[in-house]
Amino acid sequence: MTVTGSPLTPGSSAPGGLVKSVVELDRVVIRLAGDSGDGMQLTGNRFTSETASFGNDLSTLPNFPAEIRAPTGTLPGVSSFQLHFADHDIMTPGDAPDVLVAMNPAALRANLADLPGGGLVIADSDEFTPRNLAKVGYATNPLEDGSLDGWQVVAVPLTSMTLEALADTGLGKKEAERSKNMFTLGLLSWMYHRPTEGTVRFLERQFRRKPEIAAANIAAFRAGYNYGETTEAFAVSYEIKPAPMAPGRYRNISGNQALALGLVAAGQRSGLPVFLGAYPITPASDILHELSRHKAFGVRTFQAEDEIAGIGSALGASFGGALGVTTTSGPGVSLKSEALGLAVMIELPLVVVDVQRGGPSTGLPTKTEQSDLLQAMFGRNGEAPLPVIAPRSPGDCFDAALEASRIALKYRTPVMLLSDGYLANGAEPWAVPAVEDLPDLSVEFATEPNGAAKDGTPEFLPYLRDPETLARPWAIPGTAGMQHRVGGLEKADQTGNISYDPANHDLMTRLRQAKVDGIAADIPPTDVDDPDGDARVAVIGWGSTYGPIGAACRRIRRSGRKVAQIHLRHVNPMPADLGEVLRRYDRVVCPEMNLGQLALLLRAKYLVDVQSHTQVRGLPFRAAELAAVVQDVIDSTGDTK
Amino acid sequence: MTTSPHVHDLGMPGTPIDANIQQAIADSVAAQGEKQTALKAKDMKTDQEVRWCPGCGDYVILNAVQSFLPSLGIAREDMVIVSGIGCSSRFPYYMNTYGMHSIHGRAPAIATGLAASRPDLSVWVVTGDGDALSIGGNHLIHALRRNVDMTILLFNNRIYGLTKGQYSPTSEVGKVTKSTPMGSLDHPFNPVSLAIGADATFVGRAMDSDRKGLTEVLRQAAEHEGTALVEIYQNCNIFNDGAFDLLKDPSTGPMWTIPLVHGQPLVFGPDGASCVVRDDFGGLRIAETNQVDASEIVVHDATREDPSYAFALSRLSSQDLRYTPMGVFRSVRKPTYDRMMADQLEEARTEGPGDLGALLAGGDTWTVSA
Ligand SMILES: Cc1ncc(C[n+]2csc(CCOP(=O)(O)OP(=O)(O)O)c2C)c(N)n1
Ligand code: SF4
Ligand SMILES: [Mg+2]
């Protein structure tokens, strides 16, 4: 059904005056889709901010091409932003949109298949020109040819209305047209009763130096809002009540932002200067951008000549007493592997952030994947163990960064923090923590000799370990009497001198492994969500699949079935009780956005018959699909109700 | 946080370093007394057995450096030597300073992170011709263009020593080695030309066996604020013995060596028979002193801002080492990366240090009340 200029819901408008009805919903999924040049990500982010400040729970899924500007109006150039918001706690950006905003024919063509029948399409009819239709292979205009009869379609001349609204501004046509995303945002803001002040403030701030552009965007935004209020095309607006949340102060935050703030916090809580060595790479660059703005916290950021120099400089800074950090994505981790081995050998704190993307090689730079787990675990020559930590949601990237820093500093080891593209760019409301509640990460540098030479003179032994943590002392240049040399050649136990002794190498190899393994005693037991405690099937995951798995488990439980959710933050070492926990269940399902990497580890380590369920589509799992898979497993155990 | 001005590149205390680091240093001073800066060569030695082949040029360089460093008046604990991989890169183990024997080619990058975050230290890099110019070429040129305060000693033996004698990026064309039985094909780098091409602010060259000349170049390099590169010709008596004999042999050396002395005319050779003059294309050429007017002879000026003069000097020598300038080619002042980075941090803190609580609660926030 295509509606042009007539109310969606019959009976809601009265002759002589518009009476608009308000429908209350508990949740909505909106997908904004347009050309890469249409500003869909900005529009999505603004709508998200409005939604966050309104108090809904939310989750977002930006999805954009790797090309900065693929040819205009083509399928590869389509950029989209999906937002799920609700009056209750939600875990994912939504499996499928309820509403699709299509700024051109390409956006419609690329996204329509995801919109369930009956869903609402809002399309910019101005862009459905014969030329644009031909570009994506539409022989006739879908807004007119009846092919969209299974959906509700509202065709709105968004571009020309924007031009009309800006007619008096003196802006050229091209310039004025750019504001059509703000017109659209205005319309959506009306439809969903979003507060508008934030966007007005944002536009004023953003275009501080170009007041005429700020004014035009604000005018277009208001025009879109007013259009919603007065047009007959939209007779209904929707209300989604704020979600109950624990009392406190909230902000909307993306994974990369949270991760960067976590690193700043780690510097503050450890009292150490943060040094970031990084080479730009999608989807990790925003961490570099964010950290480079926080020099007032003593954060030094160094854009290196390549990833090797990124990690090298960070390790050099760690040797000097800084919290060394390097951020990258999979291809960069490949380049860093030799230096990671050095970090394992010289046992200095280092946080290595891998914001995973589709691989191998350049792969899918802007899409998400979890396929670097085994690289993080084993991607180095020799026995080179290191702890691996994974955040589960955008906001959780903050805590994960603090935890990675804690382990790196306490155990004097490189730590791999595995985020991914979905967490990095996705956003959610985040309860702002109180600084005093953050963990204390203070460290003590070694300032006095800890041993004695044969003649009794005090001597510094750089590899004399703390008996509990097996960490070696951290003595920094500038500290008298503690001069020592570290390096990649095998170290003699305690003295750290070069040693080729077979027994020593065997000992040191085992000590380095024992140090990492021992961290299991310093982390919480396995996090199991099994409400009744009698589920026979468990789903285990790590990293960003937390949301989709959690949402799937809720569905399963709503169907009357029982299921346990286990989610790992510490992937190496894993919680000490994990093997025992897994063995409690008849069946264990492990969904991953790779070809079964965690499943491989679990099977090898615990001899548990883990059933792997995988997907590598560059997108997060859909909760409904996951639920179906797990439900089948549950039903096959005979534990239907 | 101290905000006292940067004093010098010699690891002087008083440069901006972070509070906790300062505390650790203060603690060690409290425990062990004031920093010792009156040192002797023997204070620089470690108890580690030196493991170069007998007769290796690395020994003489080590001795020269150990004798020279105390003259800088820097405490041992304020010096850090970072090396890559190669025979030469074993250097830090023999120096009683802080040190890191890192991975092949990466020392300049590691040292950059250290020097940029600890401007109070005197940071040194020791590297070989393969380490610096082959696997680590990228890091070297970027360190040089950034001008981080550190001194890079490039031990050039024109061969891969540690891996037992393959040709290197500085080996002459046609070099017969294990990996090039019919002679090497690729054209070598001239490390000095490369460094000047990368806009290095300090570039010098010295000979391992010339204690006096080497010490003088090291002194100037150490005093230089910014990245200093010193190419040291080093004999590998096992795999490339005699590589520099043309310059070392008293009978040929003076003929082919052009000593660079700032402010002095470039006259060299027995009886000053040869000199350097400008050519018709803005470059330099060798002339016979008695064939030119004294005013035509170039007076060495290492401080020229424009690198083309120093580059032209570096191009006088050929692969076979005839007409090799030795000394300081270029020494110009430019702000250092670490200094500028420290300045940006200071500037960002003009309104006081960052407030973590305010940062976390930044952006649009909303409050949910109980
Ligand atoms: C990644 C890596 N590749 C190769 C090697 C082997 N390797 C060690 S030293 C070296 C060459 C060293 O030559 P140079 O830098 O000239 O040092 P020299 O031994 O001559 O002092 C090579 C190829 C290594 N250690 N690491
Ligand atoms: S191989 Fe050559 S460079 Fe290496 S230690 Fe022996 S003589 Fe020196
Ligand atoms: Mg060599």
XYZ file of N, CA, C and O in Angstrom, chain A residues 29 73 155 158 176 187 229 270 305 391 394 407 419 450 455 460 499-500 504-505 511 555 560 592:
96
model
N 12.386 -0.513 15.856
C 13.679 -0.587 15.180
C 13.574 0.241 13.903
O 12.725 -0.035 13.051
N 24.566 6.947 -5.575
C 23.340 6.289 -6.006
C 23.479 4.818 -6.336
O 22.530 4.201 -6.810
N 5.653 8.009 0.473
C 6.603 8.674 -0.405
C 6.544 10.163 -0.121
O 5.486 10.779 -0.229
N 11.301 14.639 0.136
C 12.152 15.204 1.192
C 13.096 16.278 0.646
O 13.281 17.332 1.256
N 21.999 23.607 -0.060
C 20.734 23.480 0.660
C 20.281 22.017 0.688
O 19.780 21.531 1.706
N 11.515 15.139 10.881
C 10.286 14.362 10.703
C 10.245 13.172 11.669
O 9.237 12.934 12.351
N 4.018 17.427 11.847
C 2.882 17.879 12.638
C 1.690 18.247 11.759
O 0.544 18.035 12.133
N 46.143 4.448 37.832
C 47.449 3.832 38.110
C 48.476 4.908 38.440
O 49.554 4.602 38.937
N 54.787 5.353 12.138
C 54.914 5.133 10.694
C 54.297 3.812 10.265
O 54.024 3.611 9.088
N 35.461 -7.344 25.690
C 34.269 -6.620 26.153
C 33.018 -7.200 25.508
O 33.091 -7.804 24.438
N 29.125 -2.067 23.964
C 29.870 -0.815 23.806
C 30.312 -0.216 25.142
O 31.489 0.094 25.337
N 45.546 -6.054 34.578
C 46.322 -7.288 34.429
C 47.711 -6.977 33.863
O 48.716 -7.515 34.330
N 38.174 -6.180 20.974
C 36.884 -5.572 20.668
C 36.537 -5.978 19.234
O 37.237 -6.792 18.628
N 67.295 -5.984 44.991
C 66.520 -7.063 45.608
C 67.364 -8.322 45.775
O 66.848 -9.396 46.043
N 79.922 -11.332 46.058
C 80.729 -10.648 47.070
C 79.869 -9.899 48.091
O 80.378 -9.157 48.928
N 70.629 -5.675 41.664
C 69.245 -5.737 41.187
C 69.064 -6.940 40.277
O 69.797 -7.100 39.306
N 70.924 -16.375 28.466
C 71.204 -17.768 28.819
C 70.751 -18.706 27.718
O 69.617 -18.620 27.251
N 71.632 -19.593 27.315
C 71.267 -20.626 26.342
C 71.153 -21.986 27.018
O 71.074 -23.004 26.359
N 67.384 -23.934 31.840
C 66.871 -22.589 32.102
C 65.758 -22.233 31.125
O 64.734 -21.662 31.505
N 65.944 -22.571 29.843
C 64.911 -22.243 28.854
C 63.622 -22.989 29.176
O 62.526 -22.414 29.101
N 57.655 -20.836 33.335
C 57.333 -19.721 34.240
C 56.452 -18.693 33.542
O 55.487 -18.186 34.121
N 14.193 -15.055 24.463
C 13.133 -15.620 23.624
C 12.867 -17.076 23.988
O 11.720 -17.505 24.096
N 9.088 -21.013 27.204
C 8.921 -22.006 28.258
C 10.103 -22.950 28.385
O 10.117 -23.806 29.259
N 29.566 -18.118 17.345
C 30.691 -17.193 17.145
C 30.643 -16.622 15.743
O 30.239 -17.297 14.811
